[in-house]
XYZ file of N, CA and C in Angstrom:
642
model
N 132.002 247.821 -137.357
C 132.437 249.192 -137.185
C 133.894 249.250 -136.768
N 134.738 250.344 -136.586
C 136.051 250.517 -135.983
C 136.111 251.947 -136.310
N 137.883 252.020 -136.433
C 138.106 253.379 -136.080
C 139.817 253.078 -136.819
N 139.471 254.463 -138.035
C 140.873 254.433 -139.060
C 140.723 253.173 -140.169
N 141.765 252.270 -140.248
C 141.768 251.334 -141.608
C 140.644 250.384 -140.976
N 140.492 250.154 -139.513
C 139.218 249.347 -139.325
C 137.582 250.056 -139.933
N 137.509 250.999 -139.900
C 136.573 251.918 -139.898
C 136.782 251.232 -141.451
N 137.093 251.986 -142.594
C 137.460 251.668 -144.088
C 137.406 250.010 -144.450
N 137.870 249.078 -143.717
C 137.798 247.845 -143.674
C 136.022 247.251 -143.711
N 135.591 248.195 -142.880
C 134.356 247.357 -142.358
C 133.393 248.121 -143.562
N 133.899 249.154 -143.840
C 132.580 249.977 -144.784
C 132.598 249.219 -146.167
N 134.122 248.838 -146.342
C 133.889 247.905 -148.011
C 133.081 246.652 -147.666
N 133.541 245.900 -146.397
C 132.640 244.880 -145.787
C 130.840 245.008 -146.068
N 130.825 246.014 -145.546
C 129.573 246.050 -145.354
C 128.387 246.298 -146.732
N 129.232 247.688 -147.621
C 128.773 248.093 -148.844
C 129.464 247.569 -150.009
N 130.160 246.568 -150.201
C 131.028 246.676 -151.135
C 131.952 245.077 -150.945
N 131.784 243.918 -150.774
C 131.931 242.884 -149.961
C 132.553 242.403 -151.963
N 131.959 242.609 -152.651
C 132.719 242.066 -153.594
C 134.117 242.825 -154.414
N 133.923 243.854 -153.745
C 135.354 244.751 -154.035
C 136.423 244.697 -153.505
N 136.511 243.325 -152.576
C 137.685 243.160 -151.148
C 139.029 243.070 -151.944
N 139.318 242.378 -153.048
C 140.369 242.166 -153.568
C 140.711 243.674 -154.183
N 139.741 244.443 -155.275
C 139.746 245.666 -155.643
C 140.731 246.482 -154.682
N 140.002 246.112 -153.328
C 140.407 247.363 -152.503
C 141.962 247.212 -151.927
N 142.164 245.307 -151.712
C 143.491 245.588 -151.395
C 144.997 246.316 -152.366
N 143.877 245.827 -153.517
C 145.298 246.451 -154.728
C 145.368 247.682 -154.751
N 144.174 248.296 -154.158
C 144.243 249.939 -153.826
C 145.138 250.605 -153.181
N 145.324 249.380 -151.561
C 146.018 249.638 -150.545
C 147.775 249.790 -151.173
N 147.483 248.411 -151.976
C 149.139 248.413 -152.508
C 149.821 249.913 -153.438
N 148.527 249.886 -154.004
C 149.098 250.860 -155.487
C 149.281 252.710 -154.161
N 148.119 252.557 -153.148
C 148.756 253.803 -152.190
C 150.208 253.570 -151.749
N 150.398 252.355 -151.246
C 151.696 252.283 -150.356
C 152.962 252.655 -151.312
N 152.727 251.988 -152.865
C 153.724 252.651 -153.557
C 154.072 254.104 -154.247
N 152.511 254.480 -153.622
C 152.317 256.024 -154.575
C 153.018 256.711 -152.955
N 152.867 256.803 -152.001
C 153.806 257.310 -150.766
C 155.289 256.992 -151.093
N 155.636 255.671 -151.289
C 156.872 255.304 -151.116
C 157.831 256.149 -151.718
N 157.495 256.270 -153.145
C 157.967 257.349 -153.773
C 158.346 258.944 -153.697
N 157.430 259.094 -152.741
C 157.638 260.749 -152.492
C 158.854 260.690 -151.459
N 160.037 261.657 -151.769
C 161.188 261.509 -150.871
C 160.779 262.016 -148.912
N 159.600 262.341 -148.918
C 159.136 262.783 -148.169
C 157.811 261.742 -147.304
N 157.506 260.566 -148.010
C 156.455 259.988 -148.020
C 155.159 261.152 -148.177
N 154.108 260.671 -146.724
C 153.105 261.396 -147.053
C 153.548 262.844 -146.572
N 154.025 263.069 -145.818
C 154.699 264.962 -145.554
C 155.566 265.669 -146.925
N 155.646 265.174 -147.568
C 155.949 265.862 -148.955
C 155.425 267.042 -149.479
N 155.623 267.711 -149.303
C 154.918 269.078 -149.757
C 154.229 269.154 -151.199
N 153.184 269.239 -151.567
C 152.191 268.909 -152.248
C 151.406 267.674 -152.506
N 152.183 266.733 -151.672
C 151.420 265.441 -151.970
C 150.023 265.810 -151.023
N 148.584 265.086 -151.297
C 147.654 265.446 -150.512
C 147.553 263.734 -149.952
N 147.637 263.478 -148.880
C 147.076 262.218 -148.572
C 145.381 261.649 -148.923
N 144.651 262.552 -148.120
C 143.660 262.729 -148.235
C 143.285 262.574 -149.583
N 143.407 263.253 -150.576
C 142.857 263.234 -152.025
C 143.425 261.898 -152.304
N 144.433 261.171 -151.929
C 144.525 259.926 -152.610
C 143.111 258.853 -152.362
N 143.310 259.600 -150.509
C 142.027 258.173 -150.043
C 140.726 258.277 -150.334
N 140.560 259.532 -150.792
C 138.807 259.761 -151.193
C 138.874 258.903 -152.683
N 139.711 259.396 -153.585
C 139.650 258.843 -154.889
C 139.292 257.162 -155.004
N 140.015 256.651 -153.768
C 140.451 255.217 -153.516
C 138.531 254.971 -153.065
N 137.925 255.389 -151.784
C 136.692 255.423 -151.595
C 135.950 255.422 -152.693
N 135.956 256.917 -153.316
C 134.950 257.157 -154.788
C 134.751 255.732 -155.719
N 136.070 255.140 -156.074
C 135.977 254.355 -156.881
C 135.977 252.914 -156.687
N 135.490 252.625 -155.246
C 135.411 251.382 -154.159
C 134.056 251.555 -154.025
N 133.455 252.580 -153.140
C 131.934 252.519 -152.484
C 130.967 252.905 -154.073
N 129.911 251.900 -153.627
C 128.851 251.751 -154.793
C 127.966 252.941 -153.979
N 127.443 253.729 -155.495
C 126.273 255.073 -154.931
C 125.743 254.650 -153.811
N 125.269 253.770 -153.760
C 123.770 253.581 -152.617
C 124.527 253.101 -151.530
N 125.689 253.220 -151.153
C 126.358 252.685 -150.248
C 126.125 253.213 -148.889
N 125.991 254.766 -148.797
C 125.640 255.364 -147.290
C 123.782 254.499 -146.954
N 122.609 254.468 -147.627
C 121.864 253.341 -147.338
C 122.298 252.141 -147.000
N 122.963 251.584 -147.480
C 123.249 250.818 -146.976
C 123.898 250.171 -146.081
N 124.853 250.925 -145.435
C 125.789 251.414 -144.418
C 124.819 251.697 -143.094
N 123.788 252.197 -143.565
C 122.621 253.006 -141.874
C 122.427 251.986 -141.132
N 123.214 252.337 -140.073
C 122.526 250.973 -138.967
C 123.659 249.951 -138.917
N 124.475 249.669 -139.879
C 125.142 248.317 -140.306
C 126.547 249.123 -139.982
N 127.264 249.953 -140.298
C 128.163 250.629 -140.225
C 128.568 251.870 -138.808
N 129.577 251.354 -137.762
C 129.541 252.336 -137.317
C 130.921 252.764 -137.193
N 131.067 254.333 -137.469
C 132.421 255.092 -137.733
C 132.827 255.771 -136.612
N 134.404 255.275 -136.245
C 134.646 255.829 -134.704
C 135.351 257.303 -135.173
N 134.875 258.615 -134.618
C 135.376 259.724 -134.679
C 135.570 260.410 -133.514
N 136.660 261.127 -133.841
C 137.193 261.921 -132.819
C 136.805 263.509 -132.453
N 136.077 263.739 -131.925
C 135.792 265.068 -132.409
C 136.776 266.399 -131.690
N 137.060 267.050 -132.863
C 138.566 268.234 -132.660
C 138.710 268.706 -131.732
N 137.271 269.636 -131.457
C 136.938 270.300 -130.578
C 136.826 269.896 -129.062
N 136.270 268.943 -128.793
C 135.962 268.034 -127.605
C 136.770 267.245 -126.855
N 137.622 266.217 -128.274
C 138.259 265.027 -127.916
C 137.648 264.553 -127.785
N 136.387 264.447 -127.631
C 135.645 263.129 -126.756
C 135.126 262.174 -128.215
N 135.448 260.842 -128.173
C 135.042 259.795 -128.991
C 133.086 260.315 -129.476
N 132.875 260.048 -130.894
C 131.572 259.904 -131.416
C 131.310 258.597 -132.091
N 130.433 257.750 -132.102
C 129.963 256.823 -133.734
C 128.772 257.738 -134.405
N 129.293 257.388 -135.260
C 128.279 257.935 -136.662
C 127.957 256.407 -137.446
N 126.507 256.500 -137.801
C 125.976 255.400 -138.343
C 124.831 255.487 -138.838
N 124.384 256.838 -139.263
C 123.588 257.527 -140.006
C 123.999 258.952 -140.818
N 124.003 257.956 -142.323
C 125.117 259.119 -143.429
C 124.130 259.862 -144.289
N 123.792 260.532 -144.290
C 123.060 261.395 -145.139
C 123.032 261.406 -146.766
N 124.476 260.480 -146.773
C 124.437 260.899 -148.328
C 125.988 260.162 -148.455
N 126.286 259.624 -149.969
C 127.507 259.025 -150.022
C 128.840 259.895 -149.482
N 128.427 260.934 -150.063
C 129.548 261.641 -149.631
C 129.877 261.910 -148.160
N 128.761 262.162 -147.349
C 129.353 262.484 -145.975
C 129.726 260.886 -145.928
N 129.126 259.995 -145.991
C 129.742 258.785 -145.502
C 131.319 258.579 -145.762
N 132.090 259.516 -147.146
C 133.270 259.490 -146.855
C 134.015 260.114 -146.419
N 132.940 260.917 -146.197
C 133.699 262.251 -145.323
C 134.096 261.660 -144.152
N 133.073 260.912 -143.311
C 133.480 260.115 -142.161
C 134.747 259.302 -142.509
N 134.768 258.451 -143.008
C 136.105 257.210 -143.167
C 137.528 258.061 -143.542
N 136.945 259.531 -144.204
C 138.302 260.163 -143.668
C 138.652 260.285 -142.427
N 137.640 261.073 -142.147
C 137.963 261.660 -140.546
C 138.463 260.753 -139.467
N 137.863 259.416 -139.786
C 138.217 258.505 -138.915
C 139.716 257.946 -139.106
N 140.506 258.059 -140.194
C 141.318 258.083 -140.410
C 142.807 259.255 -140.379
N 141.955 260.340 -140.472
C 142.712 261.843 -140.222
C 143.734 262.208 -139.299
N 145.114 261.982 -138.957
C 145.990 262.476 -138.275
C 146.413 263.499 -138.857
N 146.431 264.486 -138.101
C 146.755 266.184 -138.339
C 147.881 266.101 -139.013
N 148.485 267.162 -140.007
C 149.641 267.376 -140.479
C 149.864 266.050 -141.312
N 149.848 264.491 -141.003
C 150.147 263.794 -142.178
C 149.727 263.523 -142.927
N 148.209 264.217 -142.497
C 146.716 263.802 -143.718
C 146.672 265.283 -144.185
N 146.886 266.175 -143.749
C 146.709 267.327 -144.366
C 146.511 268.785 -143.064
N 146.475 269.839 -143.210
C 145.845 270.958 -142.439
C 144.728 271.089 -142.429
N 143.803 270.637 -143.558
C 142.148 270.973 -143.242
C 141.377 270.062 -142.648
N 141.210 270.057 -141.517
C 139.832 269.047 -141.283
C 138.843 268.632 -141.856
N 138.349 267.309 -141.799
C 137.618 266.767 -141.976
C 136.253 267.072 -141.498
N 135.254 267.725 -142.372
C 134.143 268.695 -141.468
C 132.684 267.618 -141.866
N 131.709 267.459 -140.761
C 130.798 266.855 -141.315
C 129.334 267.624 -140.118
N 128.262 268.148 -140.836
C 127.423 268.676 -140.458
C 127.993 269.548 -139.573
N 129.167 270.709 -139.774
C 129.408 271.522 -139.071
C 130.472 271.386 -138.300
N 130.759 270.123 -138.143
C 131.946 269.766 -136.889
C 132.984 269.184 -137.580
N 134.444 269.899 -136.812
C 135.320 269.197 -137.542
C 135.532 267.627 -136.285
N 136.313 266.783 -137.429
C 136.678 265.609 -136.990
C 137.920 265.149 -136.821
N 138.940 264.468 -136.247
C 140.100 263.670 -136.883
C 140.100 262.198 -136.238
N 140.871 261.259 -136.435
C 141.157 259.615 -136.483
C 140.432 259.047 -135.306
N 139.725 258.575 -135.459
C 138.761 257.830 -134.081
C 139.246 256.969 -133.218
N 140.317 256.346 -134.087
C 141.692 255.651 -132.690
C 141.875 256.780 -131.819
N 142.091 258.344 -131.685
C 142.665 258.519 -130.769
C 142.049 259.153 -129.846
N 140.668 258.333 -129.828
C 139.840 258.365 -128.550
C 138.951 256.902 -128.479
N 138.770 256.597 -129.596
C 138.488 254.815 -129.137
C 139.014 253.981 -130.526
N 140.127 252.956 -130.021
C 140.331 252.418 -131.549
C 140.097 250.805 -131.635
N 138.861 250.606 -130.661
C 138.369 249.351 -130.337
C 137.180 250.106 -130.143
N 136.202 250.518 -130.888
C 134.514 250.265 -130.474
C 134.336 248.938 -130.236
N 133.564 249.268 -128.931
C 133.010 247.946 -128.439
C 131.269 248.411 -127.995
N 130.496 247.667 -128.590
C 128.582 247.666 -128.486
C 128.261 246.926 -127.259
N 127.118 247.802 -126.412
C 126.714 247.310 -125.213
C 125.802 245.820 -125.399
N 125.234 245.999 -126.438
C 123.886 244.926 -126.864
C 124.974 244.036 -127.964
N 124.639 242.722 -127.599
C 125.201 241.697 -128.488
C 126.824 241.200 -128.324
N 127.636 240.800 -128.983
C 128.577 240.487 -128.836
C 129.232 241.255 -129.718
N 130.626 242.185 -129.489
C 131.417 242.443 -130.146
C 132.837 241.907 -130.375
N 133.410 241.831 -132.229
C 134.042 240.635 -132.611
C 135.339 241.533 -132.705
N 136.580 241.599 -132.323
C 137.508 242.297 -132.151
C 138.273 241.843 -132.868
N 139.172 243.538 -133.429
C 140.394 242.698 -134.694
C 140.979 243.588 -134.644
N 142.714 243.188 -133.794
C 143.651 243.961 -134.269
C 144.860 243.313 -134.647
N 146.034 244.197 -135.110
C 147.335 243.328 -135.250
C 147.876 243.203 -134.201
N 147.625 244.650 -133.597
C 148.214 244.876 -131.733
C 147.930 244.362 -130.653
N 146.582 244.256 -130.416
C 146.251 243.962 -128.970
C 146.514 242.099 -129.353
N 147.104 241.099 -128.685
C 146.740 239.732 -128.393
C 146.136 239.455 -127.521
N 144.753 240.049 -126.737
C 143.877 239.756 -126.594
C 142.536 240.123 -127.594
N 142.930 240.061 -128.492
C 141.550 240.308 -129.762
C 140.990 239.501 -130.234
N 139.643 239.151 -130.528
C 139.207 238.013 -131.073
C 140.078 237.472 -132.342
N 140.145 238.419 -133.060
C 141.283 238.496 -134.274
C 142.297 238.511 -134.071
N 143.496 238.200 -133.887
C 144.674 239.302 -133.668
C 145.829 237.784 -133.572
N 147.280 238.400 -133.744
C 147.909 237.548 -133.482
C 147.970 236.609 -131.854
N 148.613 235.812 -131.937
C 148.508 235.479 -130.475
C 149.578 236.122 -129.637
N 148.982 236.327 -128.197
C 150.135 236.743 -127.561
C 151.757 236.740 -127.705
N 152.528 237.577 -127.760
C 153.655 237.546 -127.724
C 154.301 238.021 -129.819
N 153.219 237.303 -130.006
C 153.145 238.167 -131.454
C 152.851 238.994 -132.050
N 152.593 240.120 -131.334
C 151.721 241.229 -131.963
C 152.394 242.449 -132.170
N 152.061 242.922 -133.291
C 152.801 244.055 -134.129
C 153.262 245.046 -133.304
N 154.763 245.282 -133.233
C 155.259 246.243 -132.338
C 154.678 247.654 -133.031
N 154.281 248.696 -132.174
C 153.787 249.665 -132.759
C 154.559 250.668 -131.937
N 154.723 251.944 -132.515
C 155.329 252.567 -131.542
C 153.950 254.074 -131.902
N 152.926 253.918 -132.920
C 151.767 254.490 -132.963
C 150.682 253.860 -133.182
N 149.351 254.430 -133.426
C 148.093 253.122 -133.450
C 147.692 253.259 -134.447
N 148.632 253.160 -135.570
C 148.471 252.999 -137.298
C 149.637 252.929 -137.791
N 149.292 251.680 -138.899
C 150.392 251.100 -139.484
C 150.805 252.174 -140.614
N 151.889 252.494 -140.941
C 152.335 254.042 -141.461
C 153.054 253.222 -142.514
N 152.069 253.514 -144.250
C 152.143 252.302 -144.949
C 153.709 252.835 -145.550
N 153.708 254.217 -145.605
C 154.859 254.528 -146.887
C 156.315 254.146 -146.330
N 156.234 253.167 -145.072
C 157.514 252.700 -144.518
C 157.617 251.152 -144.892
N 156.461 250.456 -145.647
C 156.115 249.367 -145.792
C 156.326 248.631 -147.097
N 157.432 247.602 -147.773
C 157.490 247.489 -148.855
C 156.282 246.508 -149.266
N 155.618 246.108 -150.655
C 154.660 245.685 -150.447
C 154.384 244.591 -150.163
N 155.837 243.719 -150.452
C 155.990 242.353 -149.640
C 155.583 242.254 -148.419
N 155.774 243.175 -147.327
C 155.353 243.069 -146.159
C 153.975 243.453 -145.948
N 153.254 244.710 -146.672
C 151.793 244.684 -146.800
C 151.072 243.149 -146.974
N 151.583 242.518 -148.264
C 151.070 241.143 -148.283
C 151.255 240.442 -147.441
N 151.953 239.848 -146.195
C 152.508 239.308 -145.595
C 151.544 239.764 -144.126
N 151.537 241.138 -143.787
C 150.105 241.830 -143.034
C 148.977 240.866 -143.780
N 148.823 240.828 -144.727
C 147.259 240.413 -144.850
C 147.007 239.000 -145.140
N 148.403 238.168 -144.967
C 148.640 236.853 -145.291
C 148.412 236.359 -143.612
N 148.993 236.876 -142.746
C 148.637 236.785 -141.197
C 147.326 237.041 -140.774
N 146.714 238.119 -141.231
C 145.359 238.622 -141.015
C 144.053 237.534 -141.217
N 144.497 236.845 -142.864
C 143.579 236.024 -143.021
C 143.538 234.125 -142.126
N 145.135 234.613 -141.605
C 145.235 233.138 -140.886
C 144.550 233.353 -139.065
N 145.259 234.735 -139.128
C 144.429 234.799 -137.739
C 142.316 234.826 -137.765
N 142.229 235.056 -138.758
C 140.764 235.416 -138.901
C 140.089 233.970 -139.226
N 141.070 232.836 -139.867
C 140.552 231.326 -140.122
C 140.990 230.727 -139.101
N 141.658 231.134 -137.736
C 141.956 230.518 -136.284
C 140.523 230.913 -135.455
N 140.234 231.565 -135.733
C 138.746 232.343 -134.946
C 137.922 231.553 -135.389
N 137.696 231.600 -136.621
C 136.279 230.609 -137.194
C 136.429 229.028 -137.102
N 137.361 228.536 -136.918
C 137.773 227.372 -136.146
C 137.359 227.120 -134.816
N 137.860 228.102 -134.196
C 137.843 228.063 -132.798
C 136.577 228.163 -132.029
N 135.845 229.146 -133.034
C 134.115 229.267 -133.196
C 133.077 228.144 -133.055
N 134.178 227.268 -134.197
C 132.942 226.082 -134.643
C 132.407 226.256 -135.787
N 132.691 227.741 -136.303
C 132.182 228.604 -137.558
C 132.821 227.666 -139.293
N 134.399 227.223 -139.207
C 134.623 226.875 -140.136
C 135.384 225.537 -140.091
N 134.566 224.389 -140.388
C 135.170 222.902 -140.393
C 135.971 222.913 -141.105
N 137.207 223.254 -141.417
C 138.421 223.071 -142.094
C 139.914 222.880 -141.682
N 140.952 222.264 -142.195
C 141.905 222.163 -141.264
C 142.662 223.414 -141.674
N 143.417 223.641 -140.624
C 144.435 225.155 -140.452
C 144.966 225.113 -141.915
N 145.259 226.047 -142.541
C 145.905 226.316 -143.500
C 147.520 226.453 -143.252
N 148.679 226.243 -143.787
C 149.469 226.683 -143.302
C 150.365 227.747 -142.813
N 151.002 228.635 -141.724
C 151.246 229.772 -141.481
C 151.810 230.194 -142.300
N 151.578 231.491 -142.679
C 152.481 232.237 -143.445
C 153.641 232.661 -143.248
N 154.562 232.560 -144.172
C 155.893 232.780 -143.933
C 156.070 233.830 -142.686
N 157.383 233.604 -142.000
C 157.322 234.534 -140.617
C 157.770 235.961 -141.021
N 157.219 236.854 -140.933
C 157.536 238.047 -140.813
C 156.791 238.975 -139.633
N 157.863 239.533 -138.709
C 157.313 240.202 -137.705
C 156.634 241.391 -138.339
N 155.145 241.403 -136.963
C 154.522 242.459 -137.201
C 155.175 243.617 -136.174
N 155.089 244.286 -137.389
C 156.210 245.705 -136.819
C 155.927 246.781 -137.622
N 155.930 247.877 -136.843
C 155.737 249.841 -137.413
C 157.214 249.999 -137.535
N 157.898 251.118 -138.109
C 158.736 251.681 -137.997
C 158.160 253.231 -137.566
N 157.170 252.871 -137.756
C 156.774 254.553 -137.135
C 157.642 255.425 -136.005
């Protein structure tokens, strides 16, 4: 589960595990469809939102909210309240993307309309929990930011942020790759470290700081 691109991360994970490559070229072909607008995503008519549902629609397999129940949980923010929700029972494909918007939804750069699901509006679940953490069992943590994450760079390396989302249309895609060239080394340091994967370190990926311009 998570909250924003973790939230979206874990749902292809979960429903959709052979679409991982699919989805990153998704990520790329968004970052260049922003880049372009002289405005990025605040461009007046660009819809953010309609890009990322399309990107969902044609990623999540029908039966995907079944399969998601129980296995999937989506951190939301609710408008009204503020107070953090998980959702992990989807009624139907569609609310299930209705969620991975919402969980993703920052006002004004995603759009003016909320993200509405059984009545309630929603927006980005980072900005009331952007680390779900489960009382029962062990939870496996992954960020670029925190270096205390199970995942994450190591201390002293971790993506300067000056918000708690990487704000892609500032991102050329060299450096997107380079995000996910780190991602997969920090994620084969864990399964090492586990005991999970007998293999020797791969070598680091070229250095490029993790950094927002946000």
């Amino acid at each position: 589960g998570g909250a924003s691109a973790g939230a979206l991360m874990a749902a292809v994970l979960v429903t959709a595990r052979d679409k991982l490559e699919e989805s990153a070229e998704h990520v790329h072909n968004l970052a260049k469809e922003i880049r372009k607008k002289p405005l990025g995503a605040l461009t007046p008519g660009y819809n953010f939102t309609r890009s990322l549902r399309y990107m969902l629609n044609d990623i999540l397999p029908e039966d995907a909210h079944n399969t998601a129940q129980g296995k999937l949980y989506v951190s939301l923010t609710n408008a009204d309240t503020k107070k953090n929700e998980m959702l992990t029972d989807f009624q139907s494909r569609d609310e299930l993307i209705e969620a991975l918007i919402a969980s993703c939804y920052i006002p004004v750069y995603a759009g003016i309309k909320l993200p509405t699901i059984r009545g309630q509006k929603y927006i980005d679940g980072g900005l009331s929990d952007n680390m779900p953490r489960f009382e029962s069992g062990r939870t496996i943590t992954v960020s670029p930011f925190d270096g205390k994450s199970d995942i994450g760079p190591k201390r002293g390396q971790e993506m300067k942020k000056k918000t708690h989302f990487i704000n892609v249309h500032n991102q050329d895609i060299e450096t997107l790759q380079d995000y996910f060239e780190k991602g997969r080394y920090d994620a084969s340091r864990f399964l090492i470290r586990e005991g999970l994967y007998d293999v020797s370190y791969s070598p680091q990926p070229k250095n490029v700081l993790y950094e927002s311009s946000v």
